PDB file of C-alpha atoms in Angstrom:
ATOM      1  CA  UNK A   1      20.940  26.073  11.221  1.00  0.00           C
ATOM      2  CA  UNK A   2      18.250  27.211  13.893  1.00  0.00           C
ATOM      3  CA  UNK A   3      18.912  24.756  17.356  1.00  0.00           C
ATOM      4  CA  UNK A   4      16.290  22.889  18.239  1.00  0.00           C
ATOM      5  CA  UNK A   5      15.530  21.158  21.550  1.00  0.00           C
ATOM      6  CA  UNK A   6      15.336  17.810  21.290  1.00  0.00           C
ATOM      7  CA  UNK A   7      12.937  15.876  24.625  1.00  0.00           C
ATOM      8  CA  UNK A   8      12.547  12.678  25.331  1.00  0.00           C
ATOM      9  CA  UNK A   9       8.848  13.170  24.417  1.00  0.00           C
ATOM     10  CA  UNK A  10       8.863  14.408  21.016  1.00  0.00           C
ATOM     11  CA  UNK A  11       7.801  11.617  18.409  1.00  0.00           C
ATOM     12  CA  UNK A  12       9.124  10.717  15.242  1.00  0.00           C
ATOM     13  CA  UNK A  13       8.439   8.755  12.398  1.00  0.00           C
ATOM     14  CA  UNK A  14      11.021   6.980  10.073  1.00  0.00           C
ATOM     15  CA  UNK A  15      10.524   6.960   6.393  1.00  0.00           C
ATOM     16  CA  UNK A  16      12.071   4.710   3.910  1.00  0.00           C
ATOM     17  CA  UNK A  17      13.218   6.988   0.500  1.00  0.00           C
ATOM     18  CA  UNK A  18      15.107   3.955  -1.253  1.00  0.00           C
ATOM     19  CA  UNK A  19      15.146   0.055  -1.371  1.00  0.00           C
ATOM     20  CA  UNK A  20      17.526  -1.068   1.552  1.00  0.00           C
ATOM     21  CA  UNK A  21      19.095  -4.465   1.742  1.00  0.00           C
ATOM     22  CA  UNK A  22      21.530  -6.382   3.180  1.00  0.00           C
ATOM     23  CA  UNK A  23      24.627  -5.128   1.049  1.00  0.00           C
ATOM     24  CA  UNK A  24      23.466  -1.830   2.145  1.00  0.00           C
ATOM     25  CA  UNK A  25      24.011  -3.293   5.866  1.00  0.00           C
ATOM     26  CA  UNK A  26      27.607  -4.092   4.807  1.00  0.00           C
ATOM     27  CA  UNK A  27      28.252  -0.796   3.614  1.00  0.00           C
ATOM     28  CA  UNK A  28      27.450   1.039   6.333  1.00  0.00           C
ATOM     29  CA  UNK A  29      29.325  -0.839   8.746  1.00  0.00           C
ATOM     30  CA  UNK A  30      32.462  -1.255   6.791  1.00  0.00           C
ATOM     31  CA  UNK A  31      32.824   1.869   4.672  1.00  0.00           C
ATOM     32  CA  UNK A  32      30.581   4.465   7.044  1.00  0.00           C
ATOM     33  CA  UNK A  33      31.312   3.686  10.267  1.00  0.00           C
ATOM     34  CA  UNK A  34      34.573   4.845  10.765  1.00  0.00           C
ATOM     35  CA  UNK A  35      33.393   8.020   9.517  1.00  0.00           C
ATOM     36  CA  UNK A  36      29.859   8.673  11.667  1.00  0.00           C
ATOM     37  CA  UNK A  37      30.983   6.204  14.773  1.00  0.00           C
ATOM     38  CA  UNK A  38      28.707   3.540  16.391  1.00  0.00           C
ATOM     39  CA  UNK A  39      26.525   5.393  18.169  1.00  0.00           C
ATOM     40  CA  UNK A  40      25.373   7.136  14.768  1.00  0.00           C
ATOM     41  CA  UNK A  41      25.257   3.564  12.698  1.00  0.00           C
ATOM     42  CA  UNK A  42      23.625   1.700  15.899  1.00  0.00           C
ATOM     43  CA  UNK A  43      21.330   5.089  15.469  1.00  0.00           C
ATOM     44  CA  UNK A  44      20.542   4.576  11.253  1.00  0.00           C
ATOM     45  CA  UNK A  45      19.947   0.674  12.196  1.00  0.00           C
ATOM     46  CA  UNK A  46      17.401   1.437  14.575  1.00  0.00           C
ATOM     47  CA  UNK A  47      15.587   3.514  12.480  1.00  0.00           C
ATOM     48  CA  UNK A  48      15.653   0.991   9.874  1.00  0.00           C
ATOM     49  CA  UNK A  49      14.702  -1.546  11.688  1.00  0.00           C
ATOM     50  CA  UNK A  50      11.694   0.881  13.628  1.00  0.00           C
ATOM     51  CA  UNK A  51      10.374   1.084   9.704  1.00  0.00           C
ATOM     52  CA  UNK A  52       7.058  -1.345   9.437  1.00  0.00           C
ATOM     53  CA  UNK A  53       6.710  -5.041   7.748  1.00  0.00           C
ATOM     54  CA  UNK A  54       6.238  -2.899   4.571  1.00  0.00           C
ATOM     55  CA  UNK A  55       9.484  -1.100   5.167  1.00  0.00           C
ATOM     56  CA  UNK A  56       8.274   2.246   3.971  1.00  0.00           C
ATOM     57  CA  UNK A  57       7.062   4.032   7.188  1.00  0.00           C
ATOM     58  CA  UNK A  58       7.413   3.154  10.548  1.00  0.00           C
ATOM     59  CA  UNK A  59       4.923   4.036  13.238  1.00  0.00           C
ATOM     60  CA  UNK A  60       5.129   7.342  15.906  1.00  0.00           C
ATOM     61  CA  UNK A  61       7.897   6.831  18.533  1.00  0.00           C
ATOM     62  CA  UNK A  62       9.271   9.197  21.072  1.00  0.00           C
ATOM     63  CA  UNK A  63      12.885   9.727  21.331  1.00  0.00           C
ATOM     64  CA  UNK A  64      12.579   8.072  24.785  1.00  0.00           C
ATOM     65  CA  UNK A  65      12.597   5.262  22.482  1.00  0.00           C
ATOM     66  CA  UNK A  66      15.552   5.527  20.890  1.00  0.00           C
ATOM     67  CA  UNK A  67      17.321   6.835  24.275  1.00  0.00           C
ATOM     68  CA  UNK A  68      16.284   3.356  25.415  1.00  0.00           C
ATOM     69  CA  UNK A  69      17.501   1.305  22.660  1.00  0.00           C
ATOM     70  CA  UNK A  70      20.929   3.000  22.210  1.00  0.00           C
ATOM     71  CA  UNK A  71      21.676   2.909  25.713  1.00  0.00           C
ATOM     72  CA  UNK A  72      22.845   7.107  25.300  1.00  0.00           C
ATOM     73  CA  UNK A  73      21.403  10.645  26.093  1.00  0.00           C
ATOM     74  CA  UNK A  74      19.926  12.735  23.946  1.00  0.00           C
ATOM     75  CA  UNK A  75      22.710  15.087  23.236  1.00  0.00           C
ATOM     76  CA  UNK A  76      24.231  11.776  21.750  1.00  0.00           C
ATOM     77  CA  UNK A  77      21.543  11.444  19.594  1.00  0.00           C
ATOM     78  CA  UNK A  78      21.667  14.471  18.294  1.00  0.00           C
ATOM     79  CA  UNK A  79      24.919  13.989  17.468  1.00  0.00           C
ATOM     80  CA  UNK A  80      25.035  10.756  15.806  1.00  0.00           C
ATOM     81  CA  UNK A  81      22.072  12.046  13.588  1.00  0.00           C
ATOM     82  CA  UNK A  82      23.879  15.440  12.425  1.00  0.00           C
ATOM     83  CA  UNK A  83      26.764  12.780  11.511  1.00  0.00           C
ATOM     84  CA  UNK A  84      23.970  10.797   9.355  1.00  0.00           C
ATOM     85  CA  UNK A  85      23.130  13.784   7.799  1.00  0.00           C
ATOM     86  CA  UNK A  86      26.163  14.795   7.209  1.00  0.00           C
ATOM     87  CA  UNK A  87      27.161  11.885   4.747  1.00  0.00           C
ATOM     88  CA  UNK A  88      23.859  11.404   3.329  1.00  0.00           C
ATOM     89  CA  UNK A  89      22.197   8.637   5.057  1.00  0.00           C
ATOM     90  CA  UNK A  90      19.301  10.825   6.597  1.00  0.00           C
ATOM     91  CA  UNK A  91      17.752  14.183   6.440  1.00  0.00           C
ATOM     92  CA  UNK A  92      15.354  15.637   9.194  1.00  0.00           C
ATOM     93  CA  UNK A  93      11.853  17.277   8.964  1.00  0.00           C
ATOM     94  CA  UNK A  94      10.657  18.625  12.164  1.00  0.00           C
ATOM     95  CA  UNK A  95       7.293  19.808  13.103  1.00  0.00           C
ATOM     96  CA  UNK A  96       6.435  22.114  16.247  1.00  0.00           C
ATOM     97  CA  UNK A  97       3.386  20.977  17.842  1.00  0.00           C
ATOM     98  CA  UNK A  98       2.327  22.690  21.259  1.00  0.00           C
ATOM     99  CA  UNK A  99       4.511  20.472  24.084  1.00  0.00           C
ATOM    100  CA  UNK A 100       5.739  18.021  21.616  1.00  0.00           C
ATOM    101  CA  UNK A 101       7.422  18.500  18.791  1.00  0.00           C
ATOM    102  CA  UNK A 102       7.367  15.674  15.981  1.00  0.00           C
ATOM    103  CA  UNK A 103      10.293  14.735  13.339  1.00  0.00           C
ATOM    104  CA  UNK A 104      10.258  12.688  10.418  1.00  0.00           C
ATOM    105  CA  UNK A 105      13.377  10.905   9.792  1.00  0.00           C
ATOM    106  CA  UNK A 106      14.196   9.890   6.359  1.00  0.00           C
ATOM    107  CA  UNK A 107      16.264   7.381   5.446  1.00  0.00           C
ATOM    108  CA  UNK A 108      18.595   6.986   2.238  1.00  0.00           C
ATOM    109  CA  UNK A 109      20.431   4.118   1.013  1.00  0.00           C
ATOM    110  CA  UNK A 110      24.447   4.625   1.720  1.00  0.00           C
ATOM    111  CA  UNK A 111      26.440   4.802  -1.705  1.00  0.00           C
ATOM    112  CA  UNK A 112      27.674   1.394  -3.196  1.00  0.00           C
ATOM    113  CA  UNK A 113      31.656   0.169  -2.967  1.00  0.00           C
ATOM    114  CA  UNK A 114      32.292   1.698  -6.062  1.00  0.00           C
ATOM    115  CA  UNK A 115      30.444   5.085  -5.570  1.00  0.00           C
ATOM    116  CA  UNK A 116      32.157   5.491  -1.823  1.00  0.00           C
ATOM    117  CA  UNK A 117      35.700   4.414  -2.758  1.00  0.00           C
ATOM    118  CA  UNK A 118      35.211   7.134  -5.378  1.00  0.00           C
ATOM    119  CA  UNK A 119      33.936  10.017  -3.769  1.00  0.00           C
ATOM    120  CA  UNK A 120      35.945  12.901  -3.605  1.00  0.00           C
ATOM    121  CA  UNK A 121      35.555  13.268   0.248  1.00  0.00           C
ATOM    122  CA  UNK A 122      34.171  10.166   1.889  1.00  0.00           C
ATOM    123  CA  UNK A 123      36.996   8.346   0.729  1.00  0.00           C
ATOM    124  CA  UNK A 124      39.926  10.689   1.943  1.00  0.00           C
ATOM    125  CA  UNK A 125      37.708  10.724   4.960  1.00  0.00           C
ATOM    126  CA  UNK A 126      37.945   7.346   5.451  1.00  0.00           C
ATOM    127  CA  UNK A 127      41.594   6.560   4.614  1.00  0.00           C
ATOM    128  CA  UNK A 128      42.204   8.952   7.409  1.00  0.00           C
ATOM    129  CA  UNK A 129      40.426   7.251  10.040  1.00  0.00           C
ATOM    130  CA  UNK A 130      41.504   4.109   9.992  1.00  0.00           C
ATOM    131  CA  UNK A 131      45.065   4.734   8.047  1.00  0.00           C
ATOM    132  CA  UNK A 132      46.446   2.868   4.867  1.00  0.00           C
ATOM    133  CA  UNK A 133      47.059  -0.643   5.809  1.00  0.00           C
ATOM    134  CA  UNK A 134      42.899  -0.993   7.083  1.00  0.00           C
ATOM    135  CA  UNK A 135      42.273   0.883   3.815  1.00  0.00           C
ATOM    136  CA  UNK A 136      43.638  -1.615   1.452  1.00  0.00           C
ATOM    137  CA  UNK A 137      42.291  -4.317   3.282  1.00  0.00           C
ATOM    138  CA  UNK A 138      39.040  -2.855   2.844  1.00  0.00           C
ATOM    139  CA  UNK A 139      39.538  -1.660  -0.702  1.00  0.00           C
ATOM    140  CA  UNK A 140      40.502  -5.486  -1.564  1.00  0.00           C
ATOM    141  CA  UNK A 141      37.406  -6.768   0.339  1.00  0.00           C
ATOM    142  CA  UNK A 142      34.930  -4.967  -2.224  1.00  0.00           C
ATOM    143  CA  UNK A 143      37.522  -5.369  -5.000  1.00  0.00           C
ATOM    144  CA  UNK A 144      35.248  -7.246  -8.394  1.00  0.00           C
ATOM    145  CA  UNK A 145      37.353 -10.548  -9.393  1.00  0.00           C
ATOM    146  CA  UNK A 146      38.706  -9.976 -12.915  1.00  0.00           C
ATOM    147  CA  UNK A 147      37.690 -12.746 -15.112  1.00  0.00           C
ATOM    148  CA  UNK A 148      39.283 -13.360 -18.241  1.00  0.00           C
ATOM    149  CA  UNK A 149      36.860 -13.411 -20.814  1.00  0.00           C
ATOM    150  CA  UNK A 150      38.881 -14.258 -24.188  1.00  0.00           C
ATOM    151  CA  UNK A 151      37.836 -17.318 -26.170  1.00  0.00           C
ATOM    152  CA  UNK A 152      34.135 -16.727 -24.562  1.00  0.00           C
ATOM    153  CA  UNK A 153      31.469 -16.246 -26.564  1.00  0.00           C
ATOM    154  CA  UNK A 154      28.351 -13.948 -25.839  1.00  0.00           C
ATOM    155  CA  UNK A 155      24.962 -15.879 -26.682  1.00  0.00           C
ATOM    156  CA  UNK A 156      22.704 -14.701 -24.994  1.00  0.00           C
ATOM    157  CA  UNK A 157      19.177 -14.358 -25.739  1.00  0.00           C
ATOM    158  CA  UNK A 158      17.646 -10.610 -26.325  1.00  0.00           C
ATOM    159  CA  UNK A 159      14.210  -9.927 -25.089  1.00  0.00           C
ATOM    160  CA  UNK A 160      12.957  -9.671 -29.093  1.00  0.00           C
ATOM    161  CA  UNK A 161      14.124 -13.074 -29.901  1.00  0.00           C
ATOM    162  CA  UNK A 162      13.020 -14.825 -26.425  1.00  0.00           C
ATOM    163  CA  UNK A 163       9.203 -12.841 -26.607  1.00  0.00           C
ATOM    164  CA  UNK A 164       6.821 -12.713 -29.413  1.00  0.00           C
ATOM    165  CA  UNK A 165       4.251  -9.551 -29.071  1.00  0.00           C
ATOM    166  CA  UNK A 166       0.738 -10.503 -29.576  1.00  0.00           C
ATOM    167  CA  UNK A 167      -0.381  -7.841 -32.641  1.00  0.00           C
ATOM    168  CA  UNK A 168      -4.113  -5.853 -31.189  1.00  0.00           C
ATOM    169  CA  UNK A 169      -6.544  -6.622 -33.534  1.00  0.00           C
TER     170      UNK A 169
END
């Protein structure tokens, strides 16, 4: 990978490539933080909250921006969003304009419970960074309740017997 100087000056926009939501939130506090670190997560929040009322594209910022926010240099940054990229939650574009170069910053959806306690990596990953007791705890925090579902009977409607088509004529 070609290094790239990053200035307080060069602008980015974030773009939204999923549908983010609050369980999302969860996830990437509990499951990716203590993988990427704070600086990276406080880094991904920022750039999902920089995204617009429409949540799909946020408007031109500089990294002085994001320097301000996060309270941390540049090199910290850079950093925090190689350890985004790293697991997934962003990839980086970058333009090369004449004094200021521009980046878009895209932004992806962390994996659910399931997906991340499953992954062949992320998981080890994460068991060893916060060790096996933390683990559990965490493991039973997104654990599904079993239900016992004997003596129950399914009846439910289907969408053929709730809807009647109209026939063209």
């Amino acid at each position: 990978m070609k290094s790239i100087s990053l200035l307080p000056a060069d602008t980015y926009i974030a773009i939204n490539k999923t549908i983010l939501t609050e369980l999302d939130r969860k996830n990437i506090i509990n499951l990716y933080e203590p993988i990427i670190g704070s600086i990276a997560t406080s880094l991904y929040l920022t750039l999902w909250s920089d995204l617009d009322k429409r949540e799909l594209m946020s408007k031109d910022f500089t990294h002085h921006h994001l320097m301000t926010l996060l309270k941390t240099s540049l090199e910290d940054i850079k950093e925090a969003r190689k350890s985004l990229e790293a697991v997934g939650l962003l990839k980086t574009l970058y333009k090369p304009e004449n004094n200021i170069n521009q980046y878009i910053y895209e932004l992806y959806s962390p994996l659910s419970s399931y997906e991340f306690f499953n992954h062949p990596i992320l998981n080890i990953v994460l068991y060893n960074n916060i060790g096996s007791s933390e683990y559990e705890s965490l493991l039973n925090l997104y654990k599904k309740p079993n239900f016992n579902y004997s003596n129950y009977e399914d009846i439910s409607y289907t969408i053929e017997q709730t809807f009647k088509s109209i026939p063209k004529t």
